[in-house]
JSON list of C-alpha atoms in Angstrom, two decimals:
[
{"chain": "A", "resi": 1, "resn": "MET", "atom": "CA", "xyz": [-91.60, -20.70, 10.23]},
{"chain": "A", "resi": 2, "resn": "ASN", "atom": "CA", "xyz": [-93.03, -17.49, 10.34]},
{"chain": "A", "resi": 3, "resn": "ASN", "atom": "CA", "xyz": [-91.96, -14.57, 12.91]},
{"chain": "A", "resi": 4, "resn": "VAL", "atom": "CA", "xyz": [-94.58, -14.91, 14.94]},
{"chain": "A", "resi": 5, "resn": "ILE", "atom": "CA", "xyz": [-94.01, -18.39, 15.87]},
{"chain": "A", "resi": 6, "resn": "LYS", "atom": "CA", "xyz": [-90.13, -18.04, 16.08]},
{"chain": "A", "resi": 7, "resn": "HIS", "atom": "CA", "xyz": [-91.04, -15.09, 18.92]},
{"chain": "A", "resi": 8, "resn": "SER", "atom": "CA", "xyz": [-93.10, -17.33, 20.64]},
{"chain": "A", "resi": 9, "resn": "ILE", "atom": "CA", "xyz": [-90.79, -20.21, 20.87]},
{"chain": "A", "resi": 10, "resn": "LYS", "atom": "CA", "xyz": [-87.92, -17.72, 21.82]},
{"chain": "A", "resi": 11, "resn": "HIS", "atom": "CA", "xyz": [-90.09, -16.41, 24.42]},
{"chain": "A", "resi": 12, "resn": "SER", "atom": "CA", "xyz": [-90.93, -19.73, 25.74]},
{"chain": "A", "resi": 13, "resn": "ILE", "atom": "CA", "xyz": [-87.45, -20.62, 25.92]},
{"chain": "A", "resi": 14, "resn": "LYS", "atom": "CA", "xyz": [-86.63, -17.80, 27.86]},
{"chain": "A", "resi": 15, "resn": "LEU", "atom": "CA", "xyz": [-89.57, -18.35, 30.39]},
{"chain": "A", "resi": 16, "resn": "PHE", "atom": "CA", "xyz": [-88.39, -21.64, 30.84]},
{"chain": "A", "resi": 17, "resn": "ILE", "atom": "CA", "xyz": [-84.74, -20.70, 31.67]},
{"chain": "A", "resi": 18, "resn": "ARG", "atom": "CA", "xyz": [-86.20, -18.08, 34.10]},
{"chain": "A", "resi": 19, "resn": "LYS", "atom": "CA", "xyz": [-88.52, -20.83, 35.89]},
{"chain": "A", "resi": 20, "resn": "VAL", "atom": "CA", "xyz": [-84.98, -23.16, 35.85]},
{"chain": "A", "resi": 21, "resn": "CYS", "atom": "CA", "xyz": [-83.00, -20.05, 37.76]},
{"chain": "A", "resi": 22, "resn": "LEU", "atom": "CA", "xyz": [-86.00, -19.98, 40.21]},
{"chain": "A", "resi": 23, "resn": "VAL", "atom": "CA", "xyz": [-85.92, -23.78, 40.77]},
{"chain": "A", "resi": 24, "resn": "LEU", "atom": "CA", "xyz": [-82.16, -23.52, 41.74]},
{"chain": "A", "resi": 25, "resn": "VAL", "atom": "CA", "xyz": [-83.22, -20.42, 44.25]},
{"chain": "A", "resi": 26, "resn": "ALA", "atom": "CA", "xyz": [-86.04, -22.34, 45.57]},
{"chain": "A", "resi": 27, "resn": "SER", "atom": "CA", "xyz": [-84.14, -25.44, 46.22]},
{"chain": "A", "resi": 28, "resn": "THR", "atom": "CA", "xyz": [-81.61, -22.98, 47.97]},
{"chain": "A", "resi": 29, "resn": "MET", "atom": "CA", "xyz": [-84.43, -21.54, 50.12]},
{"chain": "A", "resi": 30, "resn": "ALA", "atom": "CA", "xyz": [-85.86, -25.07, 50.80]},
{"chain": "A", "resi": 31, "resn": "PHE", "atom": "CA", "xyz": [-82.81, -26.27, 52.67]},
{"chain": "A", "resi": 32, "resn": "SER", "atom": "CA", "xyz": [-82.32, -22.79, 54.52]},
{"chain": "A", "resi": 33, "resn": "ALA", "atom": "CA", "xyz": [-81.67, -25.31, 57.65]},
{"chain": "A", "resi": 34, "resn": "TRP", "atom": "CA", "xyz": [-79.28, -27.24, 55.75]},
{"chain": "A", "resi": 35, "resn": "ALA", "atom": "CA", "xyz": [-77.69, -24.26, 53.65]},
{"chain": "A", "resi": 36, "resn": "ILE", "atom": "CA", "xyz": [-74.57, -23.82, 55.86]},
{"chain": "A", "resi": 37, "resn": "SER", "atom": "CA", "xyz": [-74.11, -27.60, 55.70]},
{"chain": "A", "resi": 38, "resn": "ILE", "atom": "CA", "xyz": [-74.52, -27.91, 52.28]},
{"chain": "A", "resi": 39, "resn": "ASP", "atom": "CA", "xyz": [-72.13, -24.97, 51.88]},
{"chain": "A", "resi": 40, "resn": "GLN", "atom": "CA", "xyz": [-69.48, -26.34, 54.13]},
{"chain": "A", "resi": 41, "resn": "ALA", "atom": "CA", "xyz": [-69.50, -29.46, 52.40]},
{"chain": "A", "resi": 42, "resn": "LYS", "atom": "CA", "xyz": [-69.19, -27.79, 49.16]},
{"chain": "A", "resi": 43, "resn": "GLN", "atom": "CA", "xyz": [-66.09, -25.54, 50.44]},
{"chain": "A", "resi": 44, "resn": "GLN", "atom": "CA", "xyz": [-64.65, -28.70, 51.95]},
{"chain": "A", "resi": 45, "resn": "GLY", "atom": "CA", "xyz": [-65.14, -30.80, 48.67]},
{"chain": "A", "resi": 46, "resn": "LEU", "atom": "CA", "xyz": [-67.39, -33.17, 50.04]},
{"chain": "A", "resi": 47, "resn": "VAL", "atom": "CA", "xyz": [-69.93, -32.64, 47.27]},
{"chain": "A", "resi": 48, "resn": "GLY", "atom": "CA", "xyz": [-70.20, -31.22, 43.86]},
{"chain": "A", "resi": 49, "resn": "GLU", "atom": "CA", "xyz": [-72.60, -30.65, 41.33]},
{"chain": "A", "resi": 50, "resn": "LEU", "atom": "CA", "xyz": [-73.17, -32.65, 38.56]},
{"chain": "A", "resi": 51, "resn": "ALA", "atom": "CA", "xyz": [-73.88, -32.28, 34.72]},
{"chain": "A", "resi": 52, "resn": "ASN", "atom": "CA", "xyz": [-77.43, -33.56, 35.19]},
{"chain": "A", "resi": 53, "resn": "GLY", "atom": "CA", "xyz": [-78.87, -31.12, 37.67]},
{"chain": "A", "resi": 54, "resn": "TYR", "atom": "CA", "xyz": [-78.09, -32.75, 40.80]},
{"chain": "A", "resi": 55, "resn": "LEU", "atom": "CA", "xyz": [-75.60, -32.82, 43.67]},
{"chain": "A", "resi": 56, "resn": "GLY", "atom": "CA", "xyz": [-73.34, -35.57, 43.82]},
{"chain": "A", "resi": 57, "resn": "VAL", "atom": "CA", "xyz": [-70.99, -37.27, 46.71]},
{"chain": "A", "resi": 58, "resn": "VAL", "atom": "CA", "xyz": [-67.40, -36.41, 46.34]},
{"chain": "A", "resi": 59, "resn": "VAL", "atom": "CA", "xyz": [-66.38, -37.88, 49.73]},
{"chain": "A", "resi": 60, "resn": "ALA", "atom": "CA", "xyz": [-68.82, -40.32, 50.95]},
{"chain": "A", "resi": 61, "resn": "SER", "atom": "CA", "xyz": [-69.88, -40.52, 54.64]},
{"chain": "A", "resi": 62, "resn": "ASP", "atom": "CA", "xyz": [-73.46, -41.12, 56.23]},
{"chain": "A", "resi": 63, "resn": "GLU", "atom": "CA", "xyz": [-73.83, -37.61, 56.82]},
{"chain": "A", "resi": 64, "resn": "VAL", "atom": "CA", "xyz": [-72.80, -36.31, 53.39]},
{"chain": "A", "resi": 65, "resn": "SER", "atom": "CA", "xyz": [-74.87, -39.22, 51.44]},
{"chain": "A", "resi": 66, "resn": "SER", "atom": "CA", "xyz": [-77.97, -38.18, 53.94]},
{"chain": "A", "resi": 67, "resn": "LEU", "atom": "CA", "xyz": [-77.67, -34.58, 52.75]},
{"chain": "A", "resi": 68, "resn": "VAL", "atom": "CA", "xyz": [-77.33, -35.29, 49.13]},
{"chain": "A", "resi": 69, "resn": "THR", "atom": "CA", "xyz": [-80.29, -37.51, 49.02]},
{"chain": "A", "resi": 70, "resn": "MET", "atom": "CA", "xyz": [-82.37, -35.02, 50.57]},
{"chain": "A", "resi": 71, "resn": "VAL", "atom": "CA", "xyz": [-81.03, -32.26, 48.14]},
{"chain": "A", "resi": 72, "resn": "ASN", "atom": "CA", "xyz": [-81.46, -34.48, 45.20]},
{"chain": "A", "resi": 73, "resn": "LYS", "atom": "CA", "xyz": [-85.24, -35.84, 46.26]},
{"chain": "A", "resi": 74, "resn": "LYS", "atom": "CA", "xyz": [-86.22, -32.21, 46.49]},
{"chain": "A", "resi": 75, "resn": "ARG", "atom": "CA", "xyz": [-84.62, -30.91, 43.18]},
{"chain": "A", "resi": 76, "resn": "LYS", "atom": "CA", "xyz": [-86.12, -34.14, 41.40]},
{"chain": "A", "resi": 77, "resn": "ASP", "atom": "CA", "xyz": [-89.67, -32.96, 42.80]},
{"chain": "A", "resi": 78, "resn": "ILE", "atom": "CA", "xyz": [-88.93, -29.26, 41.49]},
{"chain": "A", "resi": 79, "resn": "TYR", "atom": "CA", "xyz": [-87.86, -30.75, 38.13]},
{"chain": "A", "resi": 80, "resn": "LEU", "atom": "CA", "xyz": [-90.82, -33.16, 37.85]},
{"chain": "A", "resi": 81, "resn": "ASN", "atom": "CA", "xyz": [-93.01, -30.33, 38.52]},
{"chain": "A", "resi": 82, "resn": "LEU", "atom": "CA", "xyz": [-91.48, -27.84, 35.67]},
{"chain": "A", "resi": 83, "resn": "ALA", "atom": "CA", "xyz": [-91.22, -30.86, 33.10]},
{"chain": "A", "resi": 84, "resn": "ARG", "atom": "CA", "xyz": [-95.13, -31.44, 33.62]},
{"chain": "A", "resi": 85, "resn": "LYS", "atom": "CA", "xyz": [-95.68, -27.52, 33.55]},
{"chain": "A", "resi": 86, "resn": "ASN", "atom": "CA", "xyz": [-93.91, -26.79, 30.47]},
{"chain": "A", "resi": 87, "resn": "LYS", "atom": "CA", "xyz": [-94.70, -30.33, 28.66]},
{"chain": "A", "resi": 88, "resn": "ILE", "atom": "CA", "xyz": [-91.31, -31.20, 28.52]},
{"chain": "A", "resi": 89, "resn": "THR", "atom": "CA", "xyz": [-88.97, -34.19, 29.19]},
{"chain": "A", "resi": 90, "resn": "MET", "atom": "CA", "xyz": [-87.07, -34.67, 32.60]},
{"chain": "A", "resi": 91, "resn": "GLN", "atom": "CA", "xyz": [-84.17, -34.84, 30.44]},
{"chain": "A", "resi": 92, "resn": "GLN", "atom": "CA", "xyz": [-84.65, -31.49, 29.23]},
{"chain": "A", "resi": 93, "resn": "VAL", "atom": "CA", "xyz": [-85.19, -29.92, 32.70]},
{"chain": "A", "resi": 94, "resn": "THR", "atom": "CA", "xyz": [-82.23, -31.70, 34.12]},
{"chain": "A", "resi": 95, "resn": "LYS", "atom": "CA", "xyz": [-79.94, -30.72, 31.03]},
{"chain": "A", "resi": 96, "resn": "LEU", "atom": "CA", "xyz": [-80.93, -26.77, 31.64]},
{"chain": "A", "resi": 97, "resn": "ALA", "atom": "CA", "xyz": [-80.59, -27.00, 35.32]},
{"chain": "A", "resi": 98, "resn": "GLY", "atom": "CA", "xyz": [-77.28, -28.80, 35.35]},
{"chain": "A", "resi": 99, "resn": "GLU", "atom": "CA", "xyz": [-75.84, -26.20, 32.83]},
{"chain": "A", "resi": 100, "resn": "LYS", "atom": "CA", "xyz": [-77.28, -23.44, 35.18]},
{"chain": "A", "resi": 101, "resn": "SER", "atom": "CA", "xyz": [-76.08, -25.15, 38.45]},
{"chain": "A", "resi": 102, "resn": "ILE", "atom": "CA", "xyz": [-72.67, -25.79, 37.23]},
{"chain": "A", "resi": 103, "resn": "SER", "atom": "CA", "xyz": [-72.46, -21.81, 35.69]},
{"chain": "A", "resi": 104, "resn": "LYS", "atom": "CA", "xyz": [-73.37, -20.80, 39.33]},
{"chain": "A", "resi": 105, "resn": "THR", "atom": "CA", "xyz": [-70.86, -22.76, 41.03]},
{"chain": "A", "resi": 106, "resn": "GLN", "atom": "CA", "xyz": [-68.28, -20.98, 42.92]},
{"chain": "A", "resi": 107, "resn": "ALA", "atom": "CA", "xyz": [-64.72, -20.69, 42.13]},
{"chain": "A", "resi": 108, "resn": "GLY", "atom": "CA", "xyz": [-62.67, -23.38, 43.93]},
{"chain": "A", "resi": 109, "resn": "HIS", "atom": "CA", "xyz": [-66.16, -25.91, 44.30]},
{"chain": "A", "resi": 110, "resn": "LEU", "atom": "CA", "xyz": [-66.23, -29.04, 42.80]},
{"chain": "A", "resi": 111, "resn": "ILE", "atom": "CA", "xyz": [-68.13, -29.98, 39.31]},
{"chain": "A", "resi": 112, "resn": "LYS", "atom": "CA", "xyz": [-68.02, -33.29, 37.67]},
{"chain": "A", "resi": 113, "resn": "ASN", "atom": "CA", "xyz": [-66.46, -32.84, 34.05]},
{"chain": "A", "resi": 114, "resn": "ALA", "atom": "CA", "xyz": [-67.46, -34.79, 30.85]},
{"chain": "A", "resi": 115, "resn": "ALA", "atom": "CA", "xyz": [-64.89, -37.60, 31.81]},
{"chain": "A", "resi": 116, "resn": "GLY", "atom": "CA", "xyz": [-66.48, -38.25, 35.25]},
{"chain": "A", "resi": 117, "resn": "GLN", "atom": "CA", "xyz": [-63.54, -36.19, 36.99]},
{"chain": "A", "resi": 118, "resn": "TRP", "atom": "CA", "xyz": [-64.27, -33.90, 40.00]},
{"chain": "A", "resi": 119, "resn": "VAL", "atom": "CA", "xyz": [-62.51, -30.86, 39.12]},
{"chain": "A", "resi": 120, "resn": "LYS", "atom": "CA", "xyz": [-62.38, -27.49, 40.80]},
{"chain": "A", "resi": 121, "resn": "LYS", "atom": "CA", "xyz": [-64.36, -24.55, 38.75]}
]
Protein backbone atom coordinates (compact mmCIF):
# COMPACT_ATOMS: atom_id res chain seq x y z
CA MET A 1 0.00 0.00 0.00
CA ASN A 2 1.52 3.33 -0.92
CA ASN A 3 1.95 6.18 1.53
CA VAL A 4 -0.87 8.26 0.06
CA ILE A 5 -3.40 5.49 0.68
CA LYS A 6 -2.03 4.82 4.16
CA HIS A 7 -2.26 8.53 5.00
CA SER A 8 -5.80 8.68 3.64
CA ILE A 9 -6.89 5.70 5.74
CA LYS A 10 -5.27 7.11 8.89
CA HIS A 11 -6.95 10.46 8.25
CA SER A 12 -10.35 8.78 7.77
CA ILE A 13 -9.95 6.82 11.01
CA LYS A 14 -8.99 9.98 12.93
CA LEU A 15 -12.02 11.80 11.55
CA PHE A 16 -14.27 8.89 12.48
CA ILE A 17 -12.95 8.84 16.05
CA ARG A 18 -13.57 12.57 16.32
CA LYS A 19 -17.14 12.03 15.11
CA VAL A 20 -17.70 9.36 17.75
CA CYS A 21 -16.47 11.81 20.40
CA LEU A 22 -18.87 14.42 19.08
CA VAL A 23 -21.69 11.87 19.21
CA LEU A 24 -21.08 11.28 22.88
CA VAL A 25 -21.05 15.00 23.57
CA ALA A 26 -24.16 15.52 21.42
CA SER A 27 -26.01 12.69 23.14
CA THR A 28 -25.26 14.30 26.48
CA MET A 29 -26.48 17.66 25.20
CA ALA A 30 -29.57 16.09 23.65
CA PHE A 31 -30.55 14.95 27.11
CA SER A 32 -29.85 18.21 28.88
CA ALA A 33 -33.17 17.95 30.68
CA TRP A 34 -32.12 14.48 31.84
CA ALA A 35 -28.43 15.25 32.42
CA ILE A 36 -28.86 15.58 36.17
CA SER A 37 -30.90 12.36 36.29
CA ILE A 38 -28.31 10.46 34.26
CA ASP A 39 -25.51 11.83 36.41
CA GLN A 40 -27.40 11.02 39.59
CA ALA A 41 -28.16 7.52 38.33
CA LYS A 42 -24.48 6.99 37.58
CA GLN A 43 -23.39 8.41 40.94
CA GLN A 44 -25.87 6.18 42.75
CA GLY A 45 -24.73 3.10 40.83
CA LEU A 46 -28.10 2.60 39.15
CA VAL A 47 -26.71 2.66 35.59
CA GLY A 48 -23.36 2.10 33.93
CA GLU A 49 -21.62 2.15 30.59
CA LEU A 50 -21.43 -0.96 28.39
CA ALA A 51 -18.66 -1.94 25.97
CA ASN A 52 -21.15 -1.70 23.09
CA GLY A 53 -21.64 2.06 23.46
CA TYR A 54 -24.95 1.87 25.29
CA LEU A 55 -26.04 2.58 28.85
CA GLY A 56 -26.94 -0.40 31.03
CA VAL A 57 -29.32 -0.85 33.94
CA VAL A 58 -27.54 -1.93 37.14
CA VAL A 59 -30.42 -1.58 39.60
CA ALA A 60 -33.78 -1.93 37.88
CA SER A 61 -36.71 0.38 38.46
CA ASP A 62 -39.32 1.82 36.11
CA GLU A 63 -37.67 5.24 36.22
CA VAL A 64 -34.16 3.90 35.57
CA SER A 65 -35.35 1.57 32.81
CA SER A 66 -37.20 4.43 31.08
CA LEU A 67 -34.17 6.68 31.29
CA VAL A 68 -31.85 3.99 29.89
CA THR A 69 -34.30 3.16 27.08
CA MET A 70 -34.52 6.83 26.07
CA VAL A 71 -30.76 7.38 26.21
CA ASN A 72 -30.06 4.21 24.24
CA LYS A 73 -32.65 5.05 21.57
CA LYS A 74 -30.94 8.39 20.97
CA ARG A 75 -27.51 6.78 20.95
CA LYS A 76 -28.67 4.14 18.46
CA ASP A 77 -30.07 6.81 16.12
CA ILE A 78 -26.78 8.67 16.26
CA TYR A 79 -24.76 5.49 15.73
CA LEU A 80 -26.90 4.50 12.72
CA ASN A 81 -26.33 7.90 11.14
CA LEU A 82 -22.59 7.66 11.75
CA ALA A 83 -22.46 4.17 10.25
CA ARG A 84 -24.32 5.31 7.14
CA LYS A 85 -22.25 8.46 6.69
CA ASN A 86 -18.97 6.60 7.11
CA LYS A 87 -20.06 3.45 5.26
CA ILE A 88 -19.12 1.21 8.15
CA THR A 89 -21.05 -1.30 10.24
CA MET A 90 -23.02 -0.58 13.39
CA GLN A 91 -20.72 -3.04 15.15
CA GLN A 92 -17.72 -0.87 14.27
CA VAL A 93 -19.49 2.27 15.46
CA THR A 94 -20.70 0.78 18.73
CA LYS A 95 -17.29 -0.74 19.47
CA LEU A 96 -15.60 2.65 19.10
CA ALA A 97 -18.37 4.43 20.99
CA GLY A 98 -18.13 1.89 23.80
CA GLU A 99 -14.38 2.31 24.08
CA LYS A 100 -14.78 6.07 24.17
CA SER A 101 -17.63 6.12 26.67
CA ILE A 102 -15.82 3.75 29.02
CA SER A 103 -12.63 5.79 28.77
CA LYS A 104 -14.62 8.93 29.64
CA THR A 105 -16.48 7.28 32.54
CA GLN A 106 -15.67 9.01 35.81
CA ALA A 107 -13.79 7.16 38.53
CA GLY A 108 -16.26 5.48 40.85
CA HIS A 109 -18.95 5.08 38.18
CA LEU A 110 -19.86 1.62 36.94
CA ILE A 111 -18.82 -0.15 33.76
CA LYS A 112 -19.58 -3.72 32.74
CA ASN A 113 -16.40 -5.74 32.32
CA ALA A 114 -15.76 -8.55 29.82
CA ALA A 115 -16.92 -11.11 32.41
CA GLY A 116 -20.33 -9.39 32.53
CA GLN A 117 -19.85 -7.94 36.00
CA TRP A 118 -20.51 -4.35 37.01
CA VAL A 119 -17.30 -2.84 38.40
CA LYS A 120 -16.30 0.64 39.53
CA LYS A 121 -13.89 2.38 37.22
